[in-house]
PDB file of C-alpha atoms and ligand atoms in Angstrom:
ATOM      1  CA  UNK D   1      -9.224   5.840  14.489  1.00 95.00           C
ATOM      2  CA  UNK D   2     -11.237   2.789  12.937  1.00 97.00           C
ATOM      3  CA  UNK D   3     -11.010   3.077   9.254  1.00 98.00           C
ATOM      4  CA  UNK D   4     -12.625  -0.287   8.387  1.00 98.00           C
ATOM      5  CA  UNK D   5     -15.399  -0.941  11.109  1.00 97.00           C
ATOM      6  CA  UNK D   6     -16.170  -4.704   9.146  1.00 97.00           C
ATOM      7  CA  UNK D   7     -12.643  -5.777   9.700  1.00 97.00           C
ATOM      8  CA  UNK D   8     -11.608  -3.446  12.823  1.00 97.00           C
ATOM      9  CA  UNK D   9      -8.746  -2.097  10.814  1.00 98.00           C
ATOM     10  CA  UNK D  10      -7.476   1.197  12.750  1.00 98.00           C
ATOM     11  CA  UNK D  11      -4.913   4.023  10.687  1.00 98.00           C
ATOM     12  CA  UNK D  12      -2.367   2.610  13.115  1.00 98.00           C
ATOM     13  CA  UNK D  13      -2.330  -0.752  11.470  1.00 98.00           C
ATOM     14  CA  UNK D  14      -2.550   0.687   7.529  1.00 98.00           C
ATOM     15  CA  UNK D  15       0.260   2.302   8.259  1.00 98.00           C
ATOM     16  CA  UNK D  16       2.176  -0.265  10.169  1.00 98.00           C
ATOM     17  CA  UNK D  17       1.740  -2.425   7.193  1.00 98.00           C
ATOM     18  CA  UNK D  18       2.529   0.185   4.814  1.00 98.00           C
ATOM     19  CA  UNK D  19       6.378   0.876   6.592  1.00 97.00           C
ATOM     20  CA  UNK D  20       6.586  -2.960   7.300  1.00 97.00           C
ATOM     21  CA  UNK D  21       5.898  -3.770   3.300  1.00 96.00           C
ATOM     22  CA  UNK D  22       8.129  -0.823   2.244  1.00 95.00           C
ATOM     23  CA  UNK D  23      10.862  -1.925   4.586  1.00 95.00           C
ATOM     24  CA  UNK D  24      10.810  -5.745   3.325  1.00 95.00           C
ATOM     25  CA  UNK D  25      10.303  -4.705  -0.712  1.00 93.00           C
ATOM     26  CA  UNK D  26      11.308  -1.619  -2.158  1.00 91.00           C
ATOM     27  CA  UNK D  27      10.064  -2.242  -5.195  1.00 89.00           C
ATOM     28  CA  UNK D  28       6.450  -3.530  -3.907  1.00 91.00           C
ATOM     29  CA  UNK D  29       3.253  -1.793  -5.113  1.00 94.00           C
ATOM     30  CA  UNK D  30       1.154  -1.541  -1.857  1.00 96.00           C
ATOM     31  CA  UNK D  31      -2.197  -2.256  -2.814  1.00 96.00           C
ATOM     32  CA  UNK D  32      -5.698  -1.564  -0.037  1.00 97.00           C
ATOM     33  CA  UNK D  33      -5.657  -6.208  -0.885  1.00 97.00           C
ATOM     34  CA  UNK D  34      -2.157  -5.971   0.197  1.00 97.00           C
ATOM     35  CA  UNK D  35      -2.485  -4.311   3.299  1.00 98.00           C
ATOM     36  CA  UNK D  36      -5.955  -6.580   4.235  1.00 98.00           C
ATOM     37  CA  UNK D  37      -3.733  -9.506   3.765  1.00 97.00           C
ATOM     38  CA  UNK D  38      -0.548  -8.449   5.345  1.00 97.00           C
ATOM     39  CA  UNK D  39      -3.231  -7.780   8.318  1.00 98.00           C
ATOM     40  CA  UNK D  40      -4.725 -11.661   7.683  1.00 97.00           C
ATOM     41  CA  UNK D  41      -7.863  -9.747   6.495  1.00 97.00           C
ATOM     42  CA  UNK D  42      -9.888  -9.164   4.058  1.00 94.00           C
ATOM     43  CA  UNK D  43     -12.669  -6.858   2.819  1.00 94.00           C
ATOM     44  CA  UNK D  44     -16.063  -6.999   3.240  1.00 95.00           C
ATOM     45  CA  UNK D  45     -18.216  -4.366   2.434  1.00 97.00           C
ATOM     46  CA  UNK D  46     -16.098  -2.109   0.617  1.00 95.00           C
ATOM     47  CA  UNK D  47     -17.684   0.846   2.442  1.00 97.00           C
ATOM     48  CA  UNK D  48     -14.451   1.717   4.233  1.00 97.00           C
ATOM     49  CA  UNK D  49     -12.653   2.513   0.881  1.00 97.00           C
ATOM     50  CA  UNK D  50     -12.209   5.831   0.318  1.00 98.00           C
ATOM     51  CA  UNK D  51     -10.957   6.238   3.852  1.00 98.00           C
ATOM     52  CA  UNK D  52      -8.749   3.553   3.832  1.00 98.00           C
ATOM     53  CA  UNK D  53      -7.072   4.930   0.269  1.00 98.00           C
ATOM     54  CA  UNK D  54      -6.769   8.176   1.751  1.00 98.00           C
ATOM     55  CA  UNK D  55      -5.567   6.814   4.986  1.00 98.00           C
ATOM     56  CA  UNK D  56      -3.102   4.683   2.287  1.00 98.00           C
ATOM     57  CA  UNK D  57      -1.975   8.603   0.856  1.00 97.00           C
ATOM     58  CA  UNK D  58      -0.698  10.034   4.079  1.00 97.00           C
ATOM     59  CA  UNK D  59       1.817   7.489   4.586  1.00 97.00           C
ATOM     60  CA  UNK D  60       5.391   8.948   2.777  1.00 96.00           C
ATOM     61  CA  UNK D  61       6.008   4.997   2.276  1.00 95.00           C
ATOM     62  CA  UNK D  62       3.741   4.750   0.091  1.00 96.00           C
ATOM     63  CA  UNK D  63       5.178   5.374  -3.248  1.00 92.00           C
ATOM     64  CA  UNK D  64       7.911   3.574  -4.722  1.00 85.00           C
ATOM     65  CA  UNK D  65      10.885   5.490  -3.954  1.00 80.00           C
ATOM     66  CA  UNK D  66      11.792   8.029  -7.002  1.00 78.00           C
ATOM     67  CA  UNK D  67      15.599   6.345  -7.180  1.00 76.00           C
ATOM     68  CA  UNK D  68      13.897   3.040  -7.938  1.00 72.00           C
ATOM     69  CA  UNK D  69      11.108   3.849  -9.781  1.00 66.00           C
ATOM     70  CA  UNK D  70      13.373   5.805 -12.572  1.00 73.00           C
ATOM     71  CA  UNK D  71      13.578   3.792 -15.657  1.00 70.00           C
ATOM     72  CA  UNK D  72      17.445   2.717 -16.481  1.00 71.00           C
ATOM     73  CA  UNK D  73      17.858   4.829 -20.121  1.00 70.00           C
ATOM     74  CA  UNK D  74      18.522   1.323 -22.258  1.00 74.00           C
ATOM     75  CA  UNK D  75      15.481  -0.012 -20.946  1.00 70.00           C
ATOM     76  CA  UNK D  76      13.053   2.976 -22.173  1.00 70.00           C
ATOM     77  CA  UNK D  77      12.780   1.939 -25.833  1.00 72.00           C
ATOM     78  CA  UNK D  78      11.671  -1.877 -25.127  1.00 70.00           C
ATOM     79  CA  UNK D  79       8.382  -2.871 -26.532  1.00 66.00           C
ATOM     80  CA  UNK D  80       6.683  -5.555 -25.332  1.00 59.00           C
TER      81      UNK D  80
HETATM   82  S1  FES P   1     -15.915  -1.117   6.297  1.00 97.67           S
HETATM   83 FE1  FES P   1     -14.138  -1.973   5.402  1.00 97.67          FE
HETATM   84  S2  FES P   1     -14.880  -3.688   4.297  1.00 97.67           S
HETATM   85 FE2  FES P   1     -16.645  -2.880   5.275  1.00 97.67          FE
END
């Protein structure tokens, strides 16, 4: 399915990027820029949003995984 009709991004390739970022960082944020780049796109319109961040949702690779995102105990205090 097309998601982004400016940039012929399909839900195949968002989430090919997603498990291919995810894979390579563990730690990475995965962003909707992210993904346009890691496809050698980038946006246009904008339109294509919504669907593409809900596309973005459905993936399980999404999210930082819950071991790494945990804050080590000494390090909850720090101010910055
Ligand atoms: S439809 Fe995705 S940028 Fe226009």
């Amino acid at each position: 399915m097309i998601v982004c009709h400016c940039q012929h991004i399909t839900h195949r390739d968002i989430h090919a990027a997603i498990d291919w970022m995810r894979a390579s960082d563990r730690f990475a944020l995965i962003t909707p820029g992210k993904i346009y780049r890691a496809l050698g796109k980038r946006a246009d319109c904008g339109g294509c949003m919504p669907l593409f961040l809900a596309t973005m949702q459905e993936n399980a690779n999404l999210a930082v995984p819950a071991d790494v995102a945990q804050v080590p105990a000494e390090l909850r205090n720090l101010r910055m």
